[in-house]
CSV table of C-alpha atoms in Angstrom, one decimal:
chain,number,residue,atom,x,y,z
A,1,MET,CA,-111.6,43.6,-149.3
A,2,ILE,CA,-110.1,46.9,-148.1
A,3,PRO,CA,-109.8,47.2,-144.3
A,4,ILE,CA,-111.1,50.1,-142.2
A,5,TYR,CA,-109.0,51.3,-139.4
A,6,PRO,CA,-110.7,53.5,-136.7
A,7,LEU,CA,-108.0,55.7,-135.4
A,8,LYS,CA,-107.9,57.5,-132.1
A,9,LYS,CA,-106.6,61.1,-131.9
A,10,GLY,CA,-102.8,61.1,-131.9
A,11,GLU,CA,-102.6,57.5,-133.2
A,12,GLY,CA,-100.1,57.0,-136.0
A,13,LEU,CA,-100.4,55.3,-139.3
A,14,PRO,CA,-101.0,51.5,-139.6
A,15,GLU,CA,-97.7,49.6,-140.2
A,16,LYS,CA,-98.6,48.8,-143.8
A,17,LEU,CA,-98.6,52.5,-144.7
A,18,ARG,CA,-95.3,53.4,-143.0
A,19,SER,CA,-92.8,51.7,-145.3
A,20,ARG,CA,-93.4,51.8,-149.0
A,21,SER,CA,-89.9,51.9,-150.4
A,22,GLN,CA,-89.2,49.5,-153.4
A,23,LEU,CA,-85.4,49.8,-153.4
A,24,THR,CA,-84.5,47.2,-150.7
A,25,GLN,CA,-84.2,44.0,-152.8
A,26,LYS,CA,-80.6,43.0,-152.9
A,27,ASP,CA,-81.1,40.4,-155.7
A,28,VAL,CA,-82.6,43.1,-157.9
A,29,SER,CA,-79.6,45.4,-157.2
A,30,ALA,CA,-77.2,42.7,-158.1
A,31,ALA,CA,-79.0,41.8,-161.4
A,32,VAL,CA,-79.1,45.5,-162.3
A,33,ALA,CA,-75.4,45.9,-161.7
A,34,GLU,CA,-74.6,43.0,-164.0
A,35,ILE,CA,-76.8,44.5,-166.8
A,36,LEU,CA,-75.2,47.9,-166.4
A,37,ALA,CA,-71.7,46.5,-166.6
A,38,ALA,CA,-72.6,44.3,-169.7
A,39,VAL,CA,-74.1,47.2,-171.6
A,40,ARG,CA,-71.2,49.5,-170.7
A,41,ALA,CA,-68.7,46.9,-171.9
A,42,ARG,CA,-70.5,45.4,-175.0
A,43,GLY,CA,-72.9,48.1,-176.1
A,44,ASP,CA,-75.5,47.2,-178.7
A,45,GLU,CA,-74.6,43.5,-178.6
A,46,ALA,CA,-75.7,43.4,-174.9
A,47,LEU,CA,-78.9,45.3,-175.7
A,48,TYR,CA,-79.8,42.8,-178.4
A,49,GLU,CA,-79.2,39.9,-176.0
A,50,TYR,CA,-81.2,41.5,-173.1
A,51,GLU,CA,-84.1,42.4,-175.4
A,52,GLU,CA,-84.4,38.9,-176.6
A,53,ARG,CA,-84.2,37.5,-173.0
A,54,PHE,CA,-86.5,40.0,-171.3
A,55,ASP,CA,-88.9,41.3,-174.0
A,56,HIS,CA,-88.7,38.2,-176.3
A,57,ALA,CA,-87.9,40.5,-179.3
A,58,ASP,CA,-85.2,39.6,-181.9
A,59,LEU,CA,-84.1,43.1,-183.1
A,60,ARG,CA,-80.8,42.2,-184.8
A,61,LYS,CA,-82.2,42.5,-188.4
A,62,ALA,CA,-84.5,45.5,-187.9
A,63,GLY,CA,-82.2,47.3,-185.4
A,64,LEU,CA,-82.9,49.2,-182.2
A,65,ALA,CA,-84.2,52.4,-183.7
A,66,VAL,CA,-87.8,53.2,-184.7
A,67,THR,CA,-88.0,54.2,-188.3
A,68,ARG,CA,-89.9,57.1,-189.8
A,69,GLY,CA,-92.0,54.6,-191.6
A,70,GLU,CA,-93.1,53.0,-188.3
A,71,VAL,CA,-94.1,56.4,-187.0
A,72,GLU,CA,-96.2,57.2,-190.1
A,73,ALA,CA,-97.8,53.7,-189.8
A,74,ALA,CA,-98.7,54.6,-186.2
A,75,TYR,CA,-100.7,57.6,-187.3
A,76,ARG,CA,-102.7,55.3,-189.5
A,77,ALA,CA,-103.3,52.9,-186.7
A,78,VAL,CA,-104.5,55.4,-184.1
A,79,GLU,CA,-108.0,56.8,-184.2
A,80,PRO,CA,-108.0,60.4,-185.3
A,81,ALA,CA,-110.0,61.3,-182.2
A,82,LEU,CA,-107.2,60.0,-180.0
A,83,VAL,CA,-104.6,61.9,-182.0
A,84,GLU,CA,-106.6,65.1,-181.4
A,85,THR,CA,-106.9,64.3,-177.7
A,86,LEU,CA,-103.1,63.8,-177.5
A,87,ARG,CA,-102.7,67.2,-179.3
A,88,ARG,CA,-105.0,68.9,-176.8
A,89,SER,CA,-103.2,67.3,-173.9
A,90,ARG,CA,-99.8,68.4,-175.3
A,91,ASP,CA,-101.0,72.0,-175.6
A,92,ASN,CA,-102.3,72.0,-172.0
A,93,ILE,CA,-99.0,70.6,-170.8
A,94,ILE,CA,-96.9,73.1,-172.7
A,95,ALA,CA,-99.0,76.0,-171.5
A,96,PHE,CA,-98.6,75.0,-167.9
A,97,HIS,CA,-94.9,74.4,-168.1
A,98,GLU,CA,-94.1,77.6,-170.0
A,99,LYS,CA,-95.0,79.4,-166.8
A,100,GLN,CA,-92.0,77.6,-165.1
A,101,LEU,CA,-89.3,79.0,-167.5
A,102,GLU,CA,-86.4,80.9,-165.9
A,103,LYS,CA,-84.4,83.7,-167.5
A,104,THR,CA,-80.8,84.7,-167.2
A,105,TRP,CA,-80.4,87.7,-165.0
A,106,VAL,CA,-77.6,90.0,-164.0
A,107,ASP,CA,-77.7,92.6,-161.2
A,108,PHE,CA,-75.3,95.4,-161.9
A,109,GLN,CA,-74.1,97.5,-159.0
A,110,GLU,CA,-71.3,100.0,-158.6
A,111,GLY,CA,-68.1,98.0,-159.3
A,112,SER,CA,-69.8,94.6,-159.4
A,113,ALA,CA,-72.1,92.4,-161.3
A,114,LEU,CA,-73.8,89.3,-159.9
A,115,GLY,CA,-76.2,87.1,-161.7
A,116,GLN,CA,-77.3,83.7,-163.0
A,117,LEU,CA,-76.8,82.2,-166.5
A,118,VAL,CA,-79.6,79.8,-167.3
A,119,ARG,CA,-79.1,77.2,-170.1
A,120,PRO,CA,-80.9,74.0,-171.1
A,121,LEU,CA,-79.3,70.6,-170.9
A,122,ALA,CA,-77.9,69.5,-174.3
A,123,ARG,CA,-79.4,66.1,-174.3
A,124,ALA,CA,-82.1,64.2,-172.3
A,125,GLY,CA,-83.2,60.6,-172.2
A,126,VAL,CA,-86.9,59.7,-171.6
A,127,TYR,CA,-87.8,56.2,-170.4
A,128,VAL,CA,-91.4,55.1,-170.9
A,129,PRO,CA,-92.7,51.8,-169.6
A,130,GLY,CA,-94.4,49.4,-172.0
A,131,GLY,CA,-96.2,46.2,-171.0
A,132,THR,CA,-99.9,45.8,-170.5
A,133,ALA,CA,-100.5,49.5,-170.0
A,134,PRO,CA,-98.7,51.5,-172.7
A,135,LEU,CA,-98.3,55.0,-171.2
A,136,SER,CA,-98.5,57.5,-174.1
A,137,SER,CA,-99.3,60.1,-171.4
A,138,SER,CA,-95.9,59.5,-169.9
A,139,VAL,CA,-94.3,60.3,-173.2
A,140,LEU,CA,-95.9,63.8,-173.1
A,141,MET,CA,-95.2,64.4,-169.5
A,142,ASN,CA,-91.6,63.6,-169.6
A,143,ALA,CA,-90.6,65.0,-173.0
A,144,LEU,CA,-92.6,68.3,-173.1
A,145,PRO,CA,-90.9,70.0,-170.1
A,146,ALA,CA,-87.6,69.2,-171.8
A,147,LYS,CA,-88.8,70.8,-175.0
A,148,VAL,CA,-90.1,73.9,-173.2
A,149,ALA,CA,-86.7,74.2,-171.4
A,150,GLY,CA,-85.0,74.2,-174.8
A,151,VAL,CA,-83.3,70.8,-174.8
A,152,SER,CA,-82.4,70.3,-178.4
A,153,SER,CA,-81.8,66.5,-178.4
A,154,ILE,CA,-84.2,64.0,-176.8
A,155,ALA,CA,-83.8,60.2,-176.9
A,156,MET,CA,-86.7,57.9,-175.9
A,157,CYS,CA,-86.4,54.3,-174.9
A,158,THR,CA,-89.4,51.9,-174.4
A,159,PRO,CA,-89.6,48.1,-174.4
A,160,PRO,CA,-91.0,46.6,-177.6
A,161,GLY,CA,-93.5,43.7,-178.0
A,162,PRO,CA,-92.3,40.3,-179.0
A,163,ASP,CA,-92.8,41.3,-182.6
A,164,GLY,CA,-90.5,44.2,-182.2
A,165,SER,CA,-93.3,46.8,-182.4
A,166,ILE,CA,-94.1,49.8,-180.2
A,167,ASN,CA,-97.6,50.8,-179.2
A,168,PRO,CA,-98.8,53.2,-182.0
A,169,ALA,CA,-100.2,55.8,-179.6
A,170,MET,CA,-96.9,56.0,-177.9
A,171,LEU,CA,-95.2,56.7,-181.2
A,172,VAL,CA,-97.7,59.3,-182.1
A,173,ALA,CA,-97.3,61.0,-178.8
A,174,ALA,CA,-93.5,61.0,-179.2
A,175,ASP,CA,-93.8,62.5,-182.7
A,176,LEU,CA,-96.2,65.2,-181.4
A,177,CYS,CA,-93.4,66.1,-178.9
A,178,GLY,CA,-90.9,66.4,-181.6
A,179,ILE,CA,-88.8,63.3,-180.5
A,180,GLN,CA,-86.8,62.1,-183.4
A,181,GLU,CA,-84.9,59.3,-181.6
A,182,ILE,CA,-87.0,56.4,-180.4
A,183,TYR,CA,-85.3,53.1,-179.4
A,184,LYS,CA,-86.8,49.7,-178.8
A,185,VAL,CA,-85.0,49.0,-175.5
A,186,GLY,CA,-86.6,48.5,-172.1
A,187,GLY,CA,-85.6,47.8,-168.5
A,188,ALA,CA,-82.3,48.4,-166.8
A,189,GLN,CA,-80.5,47.9,-170.2
A,190,ALA,CA,-82.2,51.0,-171.5
A,191,ILE,CA,-81.0,53.1,-168.6
A,192,ALA,CA,-77.5,51.8,-169.1
A,193,ALA,CA,-77.6,52.7,-172.8
A,194,LEU,CA,-78.8,56.2,-172.1
A,195,ALA,CA,-76.3,56.7,-169.4
A,196,PHE,CA,-73.2,55.2,-171.0
A,197,GLY,CA,-74.0,55.2,-174.7
A,198,THR,CA,-73.6,52.5,-177.3
A,199,LYS,CA,-72.9,52.5,-181.0
A,200,THR,CA,-76.6,53.2,-181.7
A,201,ILE,CA,-77.6,55.3,-178.7
A,202,ARG,CA,-75.6,58.3,-177.8
A,203,PRO,CA,-75.3,59.1,-174.0
A,204,VAL,CA,-77.5,61.7,-172.5
A,205,ASP,CA,-77.1,64.3,-169.7
A,206,LYS,CA,-80.2,63.4,-167.7
A,207,ILE,CA,-82.6,60.4,-167.6
A,208,VAL,CA,-86.3,60.9,-166.7
A,209,GLY,CA,-89.3,58.7,-166.6
A,210,PRO,CA,-90.9,56.0,-164.4
A,211,GLY,CA,-90.3,52.3,-164.6
A,212,ASN,CA,-90.4,49.0,-162.7
A,213,LEU,CA,-88.1,47.9,-159.9
A,214,TYR,CA,-85.2,47.2,-162.2
A,215,VAL,CA,-85.5,50.6,-163.9
A,216,ALA,CA,-85.7,52.4,-160.6
A,217,ASN,CA,-82.6,50.6,-159.3
A,218,ALA,CA,-80.8,51.2,-162.5
A,219,LYS,CA,-81.5,55.0,-162.4
A,220,ARG,CA,-80.2,55.1,-158.8
A,221,ALA,CA,-77.1,53.3,-159.9
A,222,VAL,CA,-76.2,55.6,-162.8
A,223,TYR,CA,-76.9,58.8,-160.9
A,224,GLY,CA,-73.6,60.7,-160.9
A,225,PHE,CA,-72.7,59.5,-164.4
A,226,VAL,CA,-75.9,61.3,-165.5
A,227,GLY,CA,-78.6,63.3,-163.7
A,228,ILE,CA,-82.0,61.7,-163.0
A,229,ASP,CA,-85.4,63.1,-162.1
A,230,MET,CA,-86.2,60.9,-159.1
A,231,VAL,CA,-86.4,57.2,-158.1
A,232,ALA,CA,-90.1,56.5,-158.5
A,233,GLY,CA,-91.9,53.8,-156.6
A,234,PRO,CA,-95.4,52.3,-157.0
A,235,SER,CA,-98.3,54.6,-157.8
A,236,GLU,CA,-100.5,55.9,-154.9
A,237,VAL,CA,-103.5,58.0,-154.2
A,238,LEU,CA,-104.7,59.3,-150.8
A,239,ILE,CA,-108.2,60.8,-150.6
A,240,VAL,CA,-109.2,63.0,-147.7
A,241,ALA,CA,-113.0,62.9,-147.7
A,242,ASP,CA,-115.8,64.2,-145.5
A,243,GLU,CA,-119.6,63.5,-145.4
A,244,THR,CA,-120.1,65.6,-148.6
A,245,ALA,CA,-118.1,63.1,-150.7
A,246,ASN,CA,-119.9,60.8,-153.1
A,247,PRO,CA,-118.9,57.2,-152.3
A,248,ARG,CA,-119.1,56.1,-155.9
A,249,TYR,CA,-116.7,58.9,-156.9
A,250,VAL,CA,-114.3,58.0,-154.1
A,251,ALA,CA,-114.4,54.3,-154.9
A,252,ALA,CA,-113.7,55.0,-158.6
A,253,ASP,CA,-110.8,57.2,-157.8
A,254,LEU,CA,-109.2,54.6,-155.5
A,255,LEU,CA,-109.6,52.0,-158.3
A,256,SER,CA,-108.0,54.4,-160.8
A,257,GLN,CA,-104.7,53.9,-159.0
A,258,ALA,CA,-105.2,50.3,-157.8
A,259,GLU,CA,-105.4,49.1,-161.4
A,260,HIS,CA,-101.8,50.4,-162.1
A,261,ASP,CA,-100.0,47.7,-160.3
A,262,LYS,CA,-100.4,45.1,-157.6
A,263,VAL,CA,-98.1,47.2,-155.4
A,264,ALA,CA,-100.1,50.4,-155.9
A,265,ALA,CA,-101.4,52.1,-152.7
A,266,PRO,CA,-105.1,53.3,-152.7
A,267,ILE,CA,-105.8,55.0,-149.4
A,268,LEU,CA,-108.9,56.8,-148.0
A,269,ILE,CA,-108.9,59.0,-144.9
A,270,THR,CA,-112.4,60.1,-143.9
A,271,THR,CA,-114.1,61.8,-141.0
A,272,SER,CA,-117.4,60.0,-141.9
A,273,GLU,CA,-118.0,56.4,-140.8
A,274,ALA,CA,-121.0,56.2,-143.1
A,275,LEU,CA,-118.8,57.2,-146.1
A,276,ALA,CA,-116.2,54.6,-145.1
A,277,ALA,CA,-118.8,51.9,-145.1
A,278,ALA,CA,-120.3,53.0,-148.3
A,279,VAL,CA,-117.0,53.1,-150.1
A,280,GLN,CA,-116.0,49.7,-148.8
A,281,ALA,CA,-119.3,48.3,-150.1
A,282,GLU,CA,-119.0,50.1,-153.5
A,283,LEU,CA,-115.6,48.9,-154.4
A,284,PRO,CA,-116.5,45.2,-155.2
A,285,ALA,CA,-119.3,46.3,-157.6
A,286,GLN,CA,-117.0,48.6,-159.5
A,287,LEU,CA,-114.1,46.2,-159.4
A,288,ALA,CA,-116.1,43.5,-161.1
A,289,ALA,CA,-116.4,45.6,-164.3
A,290,LEU,CA,-112.7,46.3,-164.6
A,291,PRO,CA,-110.5,44.5,-167.2
A,292,ARG,CA,-107.6,44.8,-164.7
A,293,ALA,CA,-109.7,43.6,-161.8
A,294,GLU,CA,-107.1,41.1,-160.6
A,295,ILE,CA,-104.4,43.7,-160.3
A,296,ALA,CA,-106.7,46.2,-158.7
A,297,ARG,CA,-108.0,43.7,-156.2
A,298,ALA,CA,-104.5,42.8,-155.1
A,299,ALA,CA,-103.6,46.4,-154.6
A,300,LEU,CA,-106.7,47.0,-152.5
A,301,GLU,CA,-106.1,44.0,-150.3
A,302,ASN,CA,-102.3,44.3,-149.9
A,303,ASN,CA,-101.8,48.0,-149.8
A,304,GLY,CA,-105.2,49.7,-149.5
A,305,ALA,CA,-106.7,51.1,-146.4
A,306,ILE,CA,-109.6,53.2,-145.1
A,307,LEU,CA,-108.7,55.3,-142.1
A,308,LEU,CA,-111.4,56.9,-139.9
A,309,ALA,CA,-110.2,60.2,-138.4
A,310,GLU,CA,-111.9,62.1,-135.7
A,311,ASP,CA,-111.7,65.4,-137.6
A,312,LEU,CA,-110.2,67.0,-140.7
A,313,ASP,CA,-107.1,68.3,-138.8
A,314,THR,CA,-106.3,64.8,-137.8
A,315,ALA,CA,-106.9,63.6,-141.4
A,316,PHE,CA,-104.5,66.2,-142.8
A,317,ASP,CA,-101.9,65.3,-140.2
A,318,LEU,CA,-102.1,61.6,-141.3
A,319,ALA,CA,-102.0,62.6,-145.0
A,320,ASN,CA,-98.9,64.7,-144.4
A,321,LEU,CA,-97.2,61.6,-142.8
A,322,VAL,CA,-98.0,59.5,-145.8
A,323,ALA,CA,-96.7,62.3,-148.1
A,324,PRO,CA,-98.6,60.8,-151.1
A,325,GLU,CA,-97.9,61.0,-154.8
A,326,HIS,CA,-101.5,62.1,-155.4
A,327,LEU,CA,-103.7,63.8,-152.8
A,328,GLU,CA,-107.4,64.3,-153.4
A,329,LEU,CA,-109.4,66.7,-151.2
A,330,CYS,CA,-113.0,65.5,-151.6
A,331,ILE,CA,-114.3,67.8,-148.9
A,332,ALA,CA,-116.5,70.9,-148.6
A,333,ASP,CA,-114.7,74.1,-149.4
A,334,ALA,CA,-111.5,72.3,-150.3
A,335,PHE,CA,-109.6,75.6,-151.0
A,336,SER,CA,-110.0,76.7,-147.5
A,337,HIS,CA,-108.0,73.7,-146.3
A,338,LEU,CA,-105.3,73.8,-148.9
A,339,GLY,CA,-102.9,75.5,-146.4
A,340,LYS,CA,-102.9,72.3,-144.3
A,341,VAL,CA,-101.2,70.4,-147.1
A,342,ARG,CA,-97.5,70.1,-146.5
A,343,ASN,CA,-96.4,66.9,-148.3
A,344,ALA,CA,-97.9,65.8,-151.6
A,345,GLY,CA,-96.8,65.4,-155.2
A,346,ALA,CA,-100.0,66.8,-156.6
A,347,CYS,CA,-103.2,68.0,-155.0
A,348,PHE,CA,-106.7,67.7,-156.5
A,349,LEU,CA,-109.4,69.9,-155.0
A,350,GLY,CA,-113.1,69.2,-154.9
A,351,HIS,CA,-115.5,66.5,-156.0
A,352,PHE,CA,-114.9,67.0,-159.7
A,353,SER,CA,-111.1,67.0,-159.9
A,354,PRO,CA,-110.3,63.2,-160.1
A,355,GLU,CA,-106.7,62.2,-160.2
A,356,PRO,CA,-106.8,61.0,-163.8
A,357,LEU,CA,-107.4,64.6,-164.8
A,358,GLY,CA,-103.8,65.2,-163.8
A,359,ASP,CA,-102.6,62.0,-165.4
A,360,TYR,CA,-103.8,63.0,-168.8
A,361,PHE,CA,-105.1,66.4,-169.5
A,362,ALA,CA,-105.0,69.3,-167.0
A,363,GLY,CA,-101.3,70.3,-167.7
A,364,PRO,CA,-99.3,69.9,-164.4
A,365,ASN,CA,-96.9,67.1,-164.7
A,366,HIS,CA,-97.8,63.6,-163.6
A,367,VAL,CA,-94.3,62.5,-162.9
A,368,LEU,CA,-94.5,62.9,-159.1
A,369,PRO,CA,-92.6,61.8,-156.0
A,370,THR,CA,-93.8,58.5,-154.5
A,371,SER,CA,-93.2,56.3,-151.4
A,372,GLY,CA,-93.2,59.2,-149.0
A,373,THR,CA,-90.6,61.2,-150.9
A,374,ALA,CA,-92.9,64.1,-151.4
A,375,ARG,CA,-91.4,65.3,-148.1
A,376,PHE,CA,-88.4,66.4,-150.1
A,377,PHE,CA,-89.0,65.8,-153.8
A,378,SER,CA,-91.2,67.8,-156.2
A,379,PRO,CA,-92.9,67.0,-159.5
A,380,LEU,CA,-90.9,67.0,-162.8
A,381,THR,CA,-90.6,70.5,-164.1
A,382,VAL,CA,-88.9,72.6,-166.7
A,383,GLN,CA,-86.3,73.4,-164.1
A,384,ASP,CA,-85.2,69.7,-164.2
A,385,PHE,CA,-83.9,70.4,-167.7
A,386,LEU,CA,-82.1,73.7,-167.0
A,387,LYS,CA,-78.6,74.4,-165.7
A,388,ARG,CA,-77.7,77.5,-163.7
A,389,THR,CA,-74.3,79.1,-163.8
A,390,SER,CA,-73.5,81.8,-161.3
A,391,ILE,CA,-72.0,85.1,-162.6
A,392,VAL,CA,-69.5,87.0,-160.5
A,393,TYR,CA,-67.7,90.2,-161.5
A,394,TYR,CA,-65.8,92.7,-159.2
A,395,SER,CA,-63.8,95.7,-160.3
A,396,ARG,CA,-60.4,96.3,-158.7
A,397,GLU,CA,-62.0,99.0,-156.5
A,398,LYS,CA,-64.8,96.7,-155.4
A,399,LEU,CA,-62.4,93.8,-154.6
A,400,ALA,CA,-60.1,96.3,-152.7
A,401,SER,CA,-63.0,96.8,-150.2
A,402,SER,CA,-63.4,93.0,-149.6
A,403,TYR,CA,-60.1,91.2,-150.1
A,404,GLU,CA,-59.1,91.5,-146.4
A,405,ASP,CA,-62.4,89.8,-145.4
A,406,ILE,CA,-61.7,87.1,-147.9
A,407,ALA,CA,-58.2,86.5,-146.7
A,408,ARG,CA,-59.3,86.4,-143.1
A,409,PHE,CA,-62.0,83.9,-143.9
A,410,ALA,CA,-59.6,81.7,-145.8
A,411,ARG,CA,-57.0,81.6,-143.1
A,412,ALA,CA,-59.7,80.7,-140.5
A,413,GLU,CA,-60.3,77.6,-142.7
A,414,LYS,CA,-56.5,77.1,-142.9
A,415,LEU,CA,-56.5,77.6,-146.7
A,416,GLU,CA,-53.5,79.9,-147.2
A,417,ALA,CA,-53.5,79.8,-151.0
A,418,HIS,CA,-57.1,81.1,-151.0
A,419,ALA,CA,-56.0,84.0,-148.9
A,420,ARG,CA,-53.0,84.9,-151.1
A,421,SER,CA,-55.2,84.6,-154.2
A,422,ALA,CA,-57.2,87.6,-152.9
A,423,GLU,CA,-54.2,89.5,-151.5
A,424,ILE,CA,-51.8,89.2,-154.4
A,425,ARG,CA,-53.7,91.8,-156.5
A,426,PHE,CA,-52.9,94.5,-153.9
A,427,LEU,CA,-49.3,93.8,-153.0
A,428,ASP,CA,-47.1,96.9,-153.1
A,429,GLY,CA,-46.0,97.6,-156.6
A,430,GLU,CA,-48.5,95.2,-158.2
A,431,LYS,CA,-49.9,96.8,-161.3
A,432,GLU,CA,-53.5,96.7,-162.2
A,433,GLY,CA,-54.1,94.1,-164.9
């Protein structure tokens, strides 16, 4: 089901693990460009057409916006215990992200003041996938950093079902985040609406949230008109395990990502041949009990791998090459090896820190870089919703000590007007003003 690759020291990754980008399909890019252009030109009318075509929902009578009545009905439809779980998760996420807040600062020195003005974005757009796995957790993870940052206006888009409804738990989660604008729009058309605006949906300053291939391509296409968090690919988990790991735990953690999508990537790197064999044997037994077994099986067969490494140093070298979205360290004394981690979206330490802990409850954000982009991207944070403006003040006396350097630098770059801008304040007879 999932292949085992015995690797010799210095041997690289198997080919199937080297290229995991999902943004190379030209037909998808062309379709997305057409959708973006249509929504930009025809607004709501295009949204209604695309929702009917792609989500099979006729929204012309009810409209695109979720009503307060629908939100109140959602509370009645969701088990009270789940509502409380959502509240506890919300509180954990807020507590973690409040530690990321930045403050405006100014450093006053004799004759000068330098600093940074920190302000939240005015308006953010949150995209939340729908489909067979409604992700109420993604509502919390995308919206709450924006709320903590001080963003005053948040619009959420998510695809409706054929009857025009939104999953009740997602509506409750949005309400617990204080989101007052929720729209029944999915796919690339939702990204277009958030970026360019329509009669119903006002444009935003930044779009965040995961999505399918069309959403990812649309976000990339509108970048520059608006900000985006990242271009997310399929979900992935990489587990580094030694002989102390429990094969049942490891198999369960691999499957927790495999059930996301057929293109998800569940990977195990272990120093223990016995563990590799035990996990390989355990997977079919656990898989048989899963409602999404077909999806998980495809992910295991197409994108899964068990790599046998000679030692933990080799295992970490391979893990850093993969640069996974989620990295689990199921090894003895995991903290002592944390310094070896260079590339990962989130790191889970020890045998009792499964990846779903981060998906739902612990507090750190679960919007993470995928497809190897953890080499240069970071998780979604409060900083993603903050703008920084540099502050510069020089007195006449302070500038007098520097203007010749400025002019010299400018003329070295052949920018005469730059030089004169600094010099003009000190020409003979020029009055202070």
